[in-house]
Every structure is written in C-alpha cells, then in structure tokens.
PDB file of C-alpha atoms and ligand atoms in Angstrom:
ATOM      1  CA  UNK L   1       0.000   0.000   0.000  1.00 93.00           C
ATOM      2  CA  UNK L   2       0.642   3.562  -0.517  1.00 97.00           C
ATOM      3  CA  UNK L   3       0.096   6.734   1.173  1.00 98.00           C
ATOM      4  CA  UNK L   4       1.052  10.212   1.113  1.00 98.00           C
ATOM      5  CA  UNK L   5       1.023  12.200   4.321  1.00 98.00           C
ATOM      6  CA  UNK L   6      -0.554  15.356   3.442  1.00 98.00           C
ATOM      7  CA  UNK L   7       0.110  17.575   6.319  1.00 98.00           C
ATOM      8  CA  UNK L   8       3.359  17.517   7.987  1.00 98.00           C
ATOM      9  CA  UNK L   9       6.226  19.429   9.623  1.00 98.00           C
ATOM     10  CA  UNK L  10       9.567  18.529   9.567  1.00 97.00           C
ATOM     11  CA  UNK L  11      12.478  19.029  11.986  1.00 93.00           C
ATOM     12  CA  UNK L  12      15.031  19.767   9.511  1.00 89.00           C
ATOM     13  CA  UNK L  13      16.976  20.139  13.386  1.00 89.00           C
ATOM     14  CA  UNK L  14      16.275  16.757  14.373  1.00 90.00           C
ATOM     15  CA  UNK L  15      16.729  13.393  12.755  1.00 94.00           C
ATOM     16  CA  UNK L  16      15.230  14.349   9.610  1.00 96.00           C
ATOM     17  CA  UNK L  17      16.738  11.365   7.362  1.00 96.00           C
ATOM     18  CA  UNK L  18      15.780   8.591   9.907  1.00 97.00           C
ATOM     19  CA  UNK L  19      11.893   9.963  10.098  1.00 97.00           C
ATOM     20  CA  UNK L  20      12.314  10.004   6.278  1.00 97.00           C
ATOM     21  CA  UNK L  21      13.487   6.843   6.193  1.00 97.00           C
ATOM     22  CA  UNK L  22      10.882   5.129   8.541  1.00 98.00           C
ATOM     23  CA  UNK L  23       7.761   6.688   6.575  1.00 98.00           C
ATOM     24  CA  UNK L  24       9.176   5.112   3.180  1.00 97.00           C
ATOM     25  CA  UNK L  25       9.630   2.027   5.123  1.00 98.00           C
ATOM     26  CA  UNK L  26       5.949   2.356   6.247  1.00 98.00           C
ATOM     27  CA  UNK L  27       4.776   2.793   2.816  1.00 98.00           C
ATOM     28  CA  UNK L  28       4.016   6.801   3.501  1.00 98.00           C
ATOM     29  CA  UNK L  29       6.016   7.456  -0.230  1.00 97.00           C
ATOM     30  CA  UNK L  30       4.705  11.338  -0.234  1.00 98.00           C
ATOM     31  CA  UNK L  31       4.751  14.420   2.174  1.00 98.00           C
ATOM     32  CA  UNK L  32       3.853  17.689   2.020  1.00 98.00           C
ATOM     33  CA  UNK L  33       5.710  19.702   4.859  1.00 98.00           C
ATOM     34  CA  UNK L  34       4.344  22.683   6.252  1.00 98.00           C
ATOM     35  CA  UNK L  35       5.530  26.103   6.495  1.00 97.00           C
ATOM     36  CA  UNK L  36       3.302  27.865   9.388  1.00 96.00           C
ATOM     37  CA  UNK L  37       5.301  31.550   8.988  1.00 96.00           C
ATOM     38  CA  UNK L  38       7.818  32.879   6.863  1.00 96.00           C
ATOM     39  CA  UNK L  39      10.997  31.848   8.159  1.00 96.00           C
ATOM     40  CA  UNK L  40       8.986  27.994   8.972  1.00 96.00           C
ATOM     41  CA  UNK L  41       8.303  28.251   5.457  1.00 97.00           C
ATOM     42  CA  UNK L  42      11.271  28.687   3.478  1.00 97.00           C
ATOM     43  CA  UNK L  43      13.056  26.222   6.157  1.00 97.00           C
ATOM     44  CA  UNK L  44       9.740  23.454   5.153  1.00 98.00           C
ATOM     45  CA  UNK L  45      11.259  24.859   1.317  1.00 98.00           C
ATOM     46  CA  UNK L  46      14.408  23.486   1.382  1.00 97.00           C
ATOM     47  CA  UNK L  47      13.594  20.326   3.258  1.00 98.00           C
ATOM     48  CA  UNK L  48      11.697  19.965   0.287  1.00 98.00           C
ATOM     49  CA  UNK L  49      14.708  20.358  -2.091  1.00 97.00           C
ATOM     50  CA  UNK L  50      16.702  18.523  -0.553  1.00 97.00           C
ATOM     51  CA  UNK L  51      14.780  15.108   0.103  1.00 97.00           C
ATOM     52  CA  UNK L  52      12.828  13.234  -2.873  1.00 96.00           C
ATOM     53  CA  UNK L  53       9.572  12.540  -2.254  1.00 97.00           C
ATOM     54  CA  UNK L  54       8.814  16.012   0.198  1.00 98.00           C
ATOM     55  CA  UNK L  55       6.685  18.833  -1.644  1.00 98.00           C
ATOM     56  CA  UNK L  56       6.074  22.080   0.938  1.00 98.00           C
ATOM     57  CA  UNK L  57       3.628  24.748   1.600  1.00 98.00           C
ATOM     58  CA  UNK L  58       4.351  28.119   2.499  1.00 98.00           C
ATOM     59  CA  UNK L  59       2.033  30.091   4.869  1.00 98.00           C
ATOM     60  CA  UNK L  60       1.102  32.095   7.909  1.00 97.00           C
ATOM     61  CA  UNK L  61      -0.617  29.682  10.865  1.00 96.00           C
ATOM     62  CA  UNK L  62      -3.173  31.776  12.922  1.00 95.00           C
ATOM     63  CA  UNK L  63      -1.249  31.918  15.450  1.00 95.00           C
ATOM     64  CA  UNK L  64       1.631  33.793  13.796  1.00 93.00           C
ATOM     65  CA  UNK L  65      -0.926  36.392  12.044  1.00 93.00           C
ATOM     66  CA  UNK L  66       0.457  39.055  14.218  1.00 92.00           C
ATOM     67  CA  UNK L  67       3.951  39.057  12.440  1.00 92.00           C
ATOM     68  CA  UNK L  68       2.668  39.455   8.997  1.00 92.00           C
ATOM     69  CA  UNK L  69       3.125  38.083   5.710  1.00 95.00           C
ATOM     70  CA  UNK L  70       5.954  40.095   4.362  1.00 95.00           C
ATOM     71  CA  UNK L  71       7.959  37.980   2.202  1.00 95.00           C
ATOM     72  CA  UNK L  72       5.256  35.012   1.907  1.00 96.00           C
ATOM     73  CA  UNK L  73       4.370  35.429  -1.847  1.00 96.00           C
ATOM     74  CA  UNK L  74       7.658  35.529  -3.517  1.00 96.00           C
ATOM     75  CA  UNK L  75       8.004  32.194  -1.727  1.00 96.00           C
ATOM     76  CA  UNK L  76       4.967  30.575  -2.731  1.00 95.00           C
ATOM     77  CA  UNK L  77       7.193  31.143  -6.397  1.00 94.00           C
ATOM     78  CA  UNK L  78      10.067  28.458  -5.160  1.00 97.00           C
ATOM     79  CA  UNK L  79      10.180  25.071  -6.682  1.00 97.00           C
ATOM     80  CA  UNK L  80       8.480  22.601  -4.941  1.00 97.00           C
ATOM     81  CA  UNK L  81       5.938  24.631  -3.206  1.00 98.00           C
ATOM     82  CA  UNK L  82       2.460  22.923  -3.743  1.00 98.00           C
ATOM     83  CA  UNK L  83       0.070  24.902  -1.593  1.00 98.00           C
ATOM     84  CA  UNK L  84      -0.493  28.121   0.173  1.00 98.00           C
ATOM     85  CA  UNK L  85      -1.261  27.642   3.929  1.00 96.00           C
ATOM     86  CA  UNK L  86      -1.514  26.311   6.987  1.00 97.00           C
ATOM     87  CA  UNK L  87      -3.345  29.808   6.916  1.00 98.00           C
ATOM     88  CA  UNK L  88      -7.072  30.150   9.078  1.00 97.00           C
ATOM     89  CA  UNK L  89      -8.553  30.665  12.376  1.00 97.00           C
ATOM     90  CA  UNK L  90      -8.070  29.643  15.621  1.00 96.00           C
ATOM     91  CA  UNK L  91     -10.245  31.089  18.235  1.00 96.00           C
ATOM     92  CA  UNK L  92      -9.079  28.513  20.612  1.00 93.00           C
ATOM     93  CA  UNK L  93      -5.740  29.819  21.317  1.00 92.00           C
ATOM     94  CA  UNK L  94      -5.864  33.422  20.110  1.00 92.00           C
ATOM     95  CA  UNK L  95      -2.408  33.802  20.212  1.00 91.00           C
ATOM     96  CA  UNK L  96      -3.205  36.315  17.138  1.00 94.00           C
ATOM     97  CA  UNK L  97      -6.018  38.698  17.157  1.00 94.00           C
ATOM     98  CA  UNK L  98      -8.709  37.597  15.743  1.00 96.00           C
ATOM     99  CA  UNK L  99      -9.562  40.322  13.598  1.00 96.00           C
ATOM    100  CA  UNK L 100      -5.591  40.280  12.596  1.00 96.00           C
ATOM    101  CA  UNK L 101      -6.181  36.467  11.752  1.00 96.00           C
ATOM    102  CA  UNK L 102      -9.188  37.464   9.543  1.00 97.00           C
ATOM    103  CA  UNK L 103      -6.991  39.333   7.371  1.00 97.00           C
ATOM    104  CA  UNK L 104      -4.028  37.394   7.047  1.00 97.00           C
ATOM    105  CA  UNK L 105      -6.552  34.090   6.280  1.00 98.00           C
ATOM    106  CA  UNK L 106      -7.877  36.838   3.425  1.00 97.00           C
ATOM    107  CA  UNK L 107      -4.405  38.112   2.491  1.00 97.00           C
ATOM    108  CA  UNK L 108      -3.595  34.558   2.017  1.00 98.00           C
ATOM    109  CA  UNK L 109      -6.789  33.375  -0.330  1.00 97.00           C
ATOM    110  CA  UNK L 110      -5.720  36.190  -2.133  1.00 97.00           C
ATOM    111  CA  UNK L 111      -2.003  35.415  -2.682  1.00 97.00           C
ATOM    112  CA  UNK L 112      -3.306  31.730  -3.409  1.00 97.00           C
ATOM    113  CA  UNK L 113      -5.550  32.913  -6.303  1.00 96.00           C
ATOM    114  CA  UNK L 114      -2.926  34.857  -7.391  1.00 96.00           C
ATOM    115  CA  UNK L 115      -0.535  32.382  -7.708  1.00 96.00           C
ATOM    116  CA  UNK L 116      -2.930  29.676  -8.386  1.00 96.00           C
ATOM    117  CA  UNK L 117      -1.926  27.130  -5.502  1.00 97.00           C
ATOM    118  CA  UNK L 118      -4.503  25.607  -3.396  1.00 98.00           C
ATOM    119  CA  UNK L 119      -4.726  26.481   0.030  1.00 98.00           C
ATOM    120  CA  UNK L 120      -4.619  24.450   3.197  1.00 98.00           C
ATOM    121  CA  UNK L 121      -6.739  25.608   6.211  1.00 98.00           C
ATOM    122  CA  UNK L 122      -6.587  25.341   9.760  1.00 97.00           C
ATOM    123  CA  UNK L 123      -9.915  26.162  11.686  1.00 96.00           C
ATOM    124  CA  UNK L 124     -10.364  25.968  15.357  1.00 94.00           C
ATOM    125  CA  UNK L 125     -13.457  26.872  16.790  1.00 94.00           C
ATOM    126  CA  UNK L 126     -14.077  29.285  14.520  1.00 96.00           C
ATOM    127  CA  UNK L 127     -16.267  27.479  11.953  1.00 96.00           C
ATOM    128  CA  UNK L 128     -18.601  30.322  11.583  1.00 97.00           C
ATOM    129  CA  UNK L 129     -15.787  33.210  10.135  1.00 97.00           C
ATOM    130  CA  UNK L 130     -13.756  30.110   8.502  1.00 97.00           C
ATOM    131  CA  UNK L 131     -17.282  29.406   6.506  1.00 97.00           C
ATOM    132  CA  UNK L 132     -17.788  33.214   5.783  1.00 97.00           C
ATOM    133  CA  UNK L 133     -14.295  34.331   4.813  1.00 97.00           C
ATOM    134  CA  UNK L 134     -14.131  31.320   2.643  1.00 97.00           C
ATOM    135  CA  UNK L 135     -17.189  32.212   1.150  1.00 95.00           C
ATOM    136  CA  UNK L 136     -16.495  35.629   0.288  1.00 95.00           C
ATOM    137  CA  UNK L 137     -12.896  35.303  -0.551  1.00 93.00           C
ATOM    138  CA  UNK L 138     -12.055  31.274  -1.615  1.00 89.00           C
ATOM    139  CA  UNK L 139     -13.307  31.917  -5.309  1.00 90.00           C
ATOM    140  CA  UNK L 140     -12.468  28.757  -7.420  1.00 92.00           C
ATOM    141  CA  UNK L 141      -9.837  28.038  -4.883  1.00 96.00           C
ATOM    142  CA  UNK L 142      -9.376  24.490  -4.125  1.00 97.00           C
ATOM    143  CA  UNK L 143      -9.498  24.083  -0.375  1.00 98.00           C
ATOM    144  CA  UNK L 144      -8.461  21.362   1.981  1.00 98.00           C
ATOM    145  CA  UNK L 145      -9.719  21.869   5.731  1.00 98.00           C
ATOM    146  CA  UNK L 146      -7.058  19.903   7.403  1.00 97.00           C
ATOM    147  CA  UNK L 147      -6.785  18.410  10.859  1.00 97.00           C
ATOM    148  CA  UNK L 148     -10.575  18.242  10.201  1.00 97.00           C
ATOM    149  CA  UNK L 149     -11.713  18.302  13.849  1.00 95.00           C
ATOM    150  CA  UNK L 150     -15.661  19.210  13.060  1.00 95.00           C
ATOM    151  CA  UNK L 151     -18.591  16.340  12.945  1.00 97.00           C
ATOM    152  CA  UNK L 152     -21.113  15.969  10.225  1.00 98.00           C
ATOM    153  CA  UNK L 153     -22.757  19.542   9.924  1.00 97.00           C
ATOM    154  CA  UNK L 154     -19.428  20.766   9.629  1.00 96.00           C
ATOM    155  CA  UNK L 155     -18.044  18.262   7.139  1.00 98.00           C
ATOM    156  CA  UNK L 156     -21.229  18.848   4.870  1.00 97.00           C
ATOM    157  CA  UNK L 157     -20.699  22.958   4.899  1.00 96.00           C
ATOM    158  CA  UNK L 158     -16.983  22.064   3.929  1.00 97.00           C
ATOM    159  CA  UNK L 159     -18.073  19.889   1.094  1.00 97.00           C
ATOM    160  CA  UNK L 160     -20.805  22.132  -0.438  1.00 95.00           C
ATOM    161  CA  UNK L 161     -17.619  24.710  -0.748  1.00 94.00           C
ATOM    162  CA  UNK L 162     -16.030  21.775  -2.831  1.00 95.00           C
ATOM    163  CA  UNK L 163     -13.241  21.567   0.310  1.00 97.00           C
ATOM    164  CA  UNK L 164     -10.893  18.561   0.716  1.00 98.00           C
ATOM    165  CA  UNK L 165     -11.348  16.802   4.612  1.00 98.00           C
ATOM    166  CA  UNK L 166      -7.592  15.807   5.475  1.00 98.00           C
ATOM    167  CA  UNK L 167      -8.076  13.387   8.896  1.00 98.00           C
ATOM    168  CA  UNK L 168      -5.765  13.329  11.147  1.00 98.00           C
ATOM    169  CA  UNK L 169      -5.217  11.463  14.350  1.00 97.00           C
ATOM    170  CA  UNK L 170      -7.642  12.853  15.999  1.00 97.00           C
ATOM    171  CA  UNK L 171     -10.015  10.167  14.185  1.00 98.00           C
ATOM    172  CA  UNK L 172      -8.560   8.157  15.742  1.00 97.00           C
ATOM    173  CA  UNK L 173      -9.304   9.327  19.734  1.00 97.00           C
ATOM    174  CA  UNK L 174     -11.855   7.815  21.242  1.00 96.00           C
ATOM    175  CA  UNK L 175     -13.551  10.831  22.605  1.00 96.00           C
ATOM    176  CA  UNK L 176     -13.739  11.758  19.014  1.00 97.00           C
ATOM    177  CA  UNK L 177     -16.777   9.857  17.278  1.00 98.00           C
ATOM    178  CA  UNK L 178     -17.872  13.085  15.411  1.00 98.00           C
ATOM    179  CA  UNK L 179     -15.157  13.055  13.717  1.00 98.00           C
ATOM    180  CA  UNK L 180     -15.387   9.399  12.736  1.00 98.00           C
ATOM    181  CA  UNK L 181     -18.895  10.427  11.501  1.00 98.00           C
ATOM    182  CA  UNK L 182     -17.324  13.372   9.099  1.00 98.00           C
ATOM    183  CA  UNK L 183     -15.301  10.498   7.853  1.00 98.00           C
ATOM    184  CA  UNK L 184     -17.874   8.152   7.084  1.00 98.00           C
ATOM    185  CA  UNK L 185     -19.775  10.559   4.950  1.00 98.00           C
ATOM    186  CA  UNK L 186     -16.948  12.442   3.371  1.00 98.00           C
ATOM    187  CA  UNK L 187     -17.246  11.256  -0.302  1.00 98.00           C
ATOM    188  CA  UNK L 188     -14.228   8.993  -1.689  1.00 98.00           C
ATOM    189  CA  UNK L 189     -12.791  12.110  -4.058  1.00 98.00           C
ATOM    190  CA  UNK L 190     -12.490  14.433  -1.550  1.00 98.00           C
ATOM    191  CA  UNK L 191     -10.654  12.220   1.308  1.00 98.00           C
ATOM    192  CA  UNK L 192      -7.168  12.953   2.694  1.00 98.00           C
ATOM    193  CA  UNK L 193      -5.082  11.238   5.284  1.00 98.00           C
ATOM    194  CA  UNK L 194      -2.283  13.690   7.529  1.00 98.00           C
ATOM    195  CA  UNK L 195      -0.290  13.052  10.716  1.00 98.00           C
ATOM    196  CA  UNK L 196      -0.148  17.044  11.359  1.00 97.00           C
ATOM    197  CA  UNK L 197       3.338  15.487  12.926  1.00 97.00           C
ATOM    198  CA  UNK L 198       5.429  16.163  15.194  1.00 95.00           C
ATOM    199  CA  UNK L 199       1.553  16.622  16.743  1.00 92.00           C
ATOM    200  CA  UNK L 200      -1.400  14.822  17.521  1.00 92.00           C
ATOM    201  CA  UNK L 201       0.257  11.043  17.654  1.00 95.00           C
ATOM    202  CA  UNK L 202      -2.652   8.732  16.470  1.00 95.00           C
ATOM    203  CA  UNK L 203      -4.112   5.380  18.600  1.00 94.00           C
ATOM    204  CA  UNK L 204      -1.871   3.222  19.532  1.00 95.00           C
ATOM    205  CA  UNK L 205       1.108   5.918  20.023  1.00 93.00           C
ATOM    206  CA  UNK L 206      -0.769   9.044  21.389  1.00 93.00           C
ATOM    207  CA  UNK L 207       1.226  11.036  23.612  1.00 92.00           C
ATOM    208  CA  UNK L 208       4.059  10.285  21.603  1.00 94.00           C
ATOM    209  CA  UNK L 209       6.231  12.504  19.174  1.00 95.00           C
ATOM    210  CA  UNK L 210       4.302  12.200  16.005  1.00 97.00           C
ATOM    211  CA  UNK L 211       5.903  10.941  12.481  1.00 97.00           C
ATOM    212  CA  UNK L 212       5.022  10.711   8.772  1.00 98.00           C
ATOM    213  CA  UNK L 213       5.254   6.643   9.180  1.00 98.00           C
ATOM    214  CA  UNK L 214       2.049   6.938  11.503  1.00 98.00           C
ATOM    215  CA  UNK L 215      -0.344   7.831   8.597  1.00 98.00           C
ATOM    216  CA  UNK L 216      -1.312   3.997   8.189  1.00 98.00           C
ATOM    217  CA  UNK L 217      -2.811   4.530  11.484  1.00 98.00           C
ATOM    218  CA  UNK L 218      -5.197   7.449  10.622  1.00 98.00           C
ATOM    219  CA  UNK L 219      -5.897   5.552   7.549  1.00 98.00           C
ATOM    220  CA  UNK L 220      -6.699   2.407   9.308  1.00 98.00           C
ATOM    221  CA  UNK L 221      -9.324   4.261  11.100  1.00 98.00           C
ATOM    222  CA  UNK L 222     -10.969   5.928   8.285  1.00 98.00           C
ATOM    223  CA  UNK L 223     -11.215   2.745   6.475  1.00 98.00           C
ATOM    224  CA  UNK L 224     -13.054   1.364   9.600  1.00 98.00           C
ATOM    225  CA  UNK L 225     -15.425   4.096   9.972  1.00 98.00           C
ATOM    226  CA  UNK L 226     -16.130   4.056   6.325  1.00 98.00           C
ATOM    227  CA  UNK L 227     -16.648   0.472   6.275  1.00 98.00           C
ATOM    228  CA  UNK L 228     -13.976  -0.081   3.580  1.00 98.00           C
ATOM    229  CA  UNK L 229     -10.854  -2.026   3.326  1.00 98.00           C
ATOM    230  CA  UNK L 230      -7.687   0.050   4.227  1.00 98.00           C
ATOM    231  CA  UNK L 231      -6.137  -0.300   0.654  1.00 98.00           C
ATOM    232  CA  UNK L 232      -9.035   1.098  -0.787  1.00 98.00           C
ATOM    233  CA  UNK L 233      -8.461   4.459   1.626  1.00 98.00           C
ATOM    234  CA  UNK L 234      -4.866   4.326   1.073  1.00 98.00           C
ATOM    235  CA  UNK L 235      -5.001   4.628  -2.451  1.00 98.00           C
ATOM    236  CA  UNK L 236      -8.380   7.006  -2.654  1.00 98.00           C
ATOM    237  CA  UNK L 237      -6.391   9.465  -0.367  1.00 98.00           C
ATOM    238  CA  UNK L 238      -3.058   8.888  -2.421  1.00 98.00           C
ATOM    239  CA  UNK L 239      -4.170   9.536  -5.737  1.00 98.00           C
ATOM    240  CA  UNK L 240      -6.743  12.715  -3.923  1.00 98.00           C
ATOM    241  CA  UNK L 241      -3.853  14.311  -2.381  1.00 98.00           C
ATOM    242  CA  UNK L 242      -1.272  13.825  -5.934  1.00 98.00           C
ATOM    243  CA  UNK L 243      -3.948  15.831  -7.862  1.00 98.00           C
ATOM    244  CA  UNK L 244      -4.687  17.976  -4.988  1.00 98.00           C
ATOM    245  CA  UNK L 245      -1.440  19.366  -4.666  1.00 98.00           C
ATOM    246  CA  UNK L 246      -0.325  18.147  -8.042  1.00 97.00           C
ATOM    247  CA  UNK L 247       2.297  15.992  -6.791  1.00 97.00           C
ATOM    248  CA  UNK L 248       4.963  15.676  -9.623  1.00 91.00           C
ATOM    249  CA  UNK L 249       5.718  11.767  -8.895  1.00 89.00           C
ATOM    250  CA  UNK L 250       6.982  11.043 -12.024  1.00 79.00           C
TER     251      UNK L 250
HETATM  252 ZN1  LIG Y 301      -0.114  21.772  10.862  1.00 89.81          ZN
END
C-alpha cells in the first residue's frame, strides 16, 4: 500500500533522514511539509529540495498572524511549493487577534488565487468566520480543511464549498466519534489522510512525538469508519492528495 502524508512538519533540526526513512519504510512514499510563517516556510522549502519525495507549503498559521506576511508570496514562487497555507482561524488559542487572523486568512486566499496554488486551512473553533471568509474570498480556490476536527454539519458545509477533509489522528481518539462520523460521509474524491506530525500522535502511540510513518494509522481508522478495506483508503487518499497538490511523482 501507498500513502502520502498530506500535512506535515519537519524538523530539519532533528533526525530528519531517519523519520524520512521510517515513513518510506511504512509505505508513507509522499509528504507535504508545512511552512506555518515565513521563516517555517522557506526552512519546510528546502527540506523539500533537498529530500525526494517532500513537496512544501508556504504560509502564515493563525497563530503567527500578528507578524505578517511580508515575504510570503515571492516564496509561494520556489520550486516545490504545492500549496499556500496552513493559513485560518483559531479562536481557541488566540495567540493572534482575531480580527488580525481574519486578514491574514484573506491576504492569504488572495495570494493563493494569485498564484494559483490551493490552500490548506486550519480552523479551530471558529467554523462560523472560517465558513464566511471562505465564502467571500475562496473563489475557485481548491481548499483542503485539514486536521478536520468538526462532525457531520461541519463536514457537509466544507463539502458544499467543494473543500478537501484531510483526517488526522484525531479520528482516531476515542472521545472523538464526530469526527469518525465526518469520515464516514466524506465522499471517496475528496478524502485525505495527515499526521499534522510532530503533533497529535494517532491510537496506539498518542502522547508520543508524532511521524510521517504513523499515517497507516489514521488511515486504518478511516477505512473502519467508512466500512472499507484500508487499501481502498490508502489509495483514494493517495491519488486525492497527488492531484490535490499536483504531486509531480513522475
Ligand atoms: Zn499543521
């Protein structure tokens, strides 16, 4: 089986080649490594240079709205750059303003249609202005809500704005049935699979540091709640996430 982690970020710092070398190992042949600011980004850039088989995103995470986007769109120019994001809202947190956040997530559909990348949104309790500002602003963007954490209302609003669900471990927590739910329902041509590593370690290593090789175990779970056999989700969300991000896996 194959499977591409579709949300991840590196530690170019820590043992880079042997968390490389344990997702190929685990059949996990893609990654797309996420920038969450500027400097995050072109650092998720050249990981991506460097290492076959890692595409990267460059973007502004909620939490680092405050200190701008200056620099962010002549880096969504660099080669292997595949998306624009993790960009979005997180009203759990707040370490951003939220009215700062609001118009950095806008700034960002903006550069995105400019440059004509999709874009990659986090949204944390704060489905309401995620919904609106995608409305008004997310065009004929193509949009994956990762680390989907909503249940089925959510996952249907996403969907009727064409989004992508990317699941993460969290479908995999017990205390997290909703999400298994969103899953089930999610049609096959719009599934993805994630780690959001070094975060969120799925069932049976939570509380661990999270790695790309782990996406077998999200996957395992959507398969379940889908009623399907895991190959079948492994190589839905594999061939989803290549024309998603428009893997180049020749
Ligand atoms: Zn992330």
């Amino acid at each position: 089986m194959r499977w591409v982690d579709s949300h991840c970020h590196l530690d170019p710092e820590a043992d880079l080649a042997q968390v490389l070398g344990e997702a190929r190992a685990a059949g996990v042949e893609y990654l797309v490594n996420v920038g969450t600011d500027v400097a995050s980004s072109r650092g998720a850039i050249e990981v991506a240079q460097a290492n076959a088989g890692v595409w990267a995103t460059a973007g502004v995470h909620p939490h680092d709205a405050a200190g701008g986007l200056e620099g962010l769109e002549e880096l969504t120019l660099a080669d292997r750059v595949v998306a624009i994001g993790e960009c979005g809202l997180d009203y759990h947190y707040d370490h951003s303003p939220r009215e700062t956040q609001r118009e950095a997530f806008a700034a960002q559909l903006a550069i995105a249609s400019r440059v004509g990348l999709p874009v990659v949104v986090h949204a944390r309790e704060a489905w309401p202005d995620t919904f609106e500002i995608l409305r008004a602003e997310a065009g004929s963007l193509t949009v994956v809500m990762h680390c989907f954490t909503g249940g089925p209302d959510e996952a249907r609003q996403c969907l009727d704005l064409g989004a992508y669900l990317s699941f993460s471990g969290i479908v995999t927590f017990p205390n997290a049935p909703e999400v298994r739910e969103a899953a089930a329902l999610c049609p096959p041509d719009r599934l993805l699979v994630e780690t959001d590593s070094p975060y969120l370690a799925p069932v049976p290593n939570r509380g661990r540091r999270n790695q790309p090789a782990w996406v077998p175990h999200v996957g395992a779970v959507v398969a379940e709640a889908r009623g399907e056999g895991v190959w079948e989700v492994a190589e839905r969300t594999t061939d989803n996430a290549v024309a998603v991000f428009g893997l180049d896996t020749a």
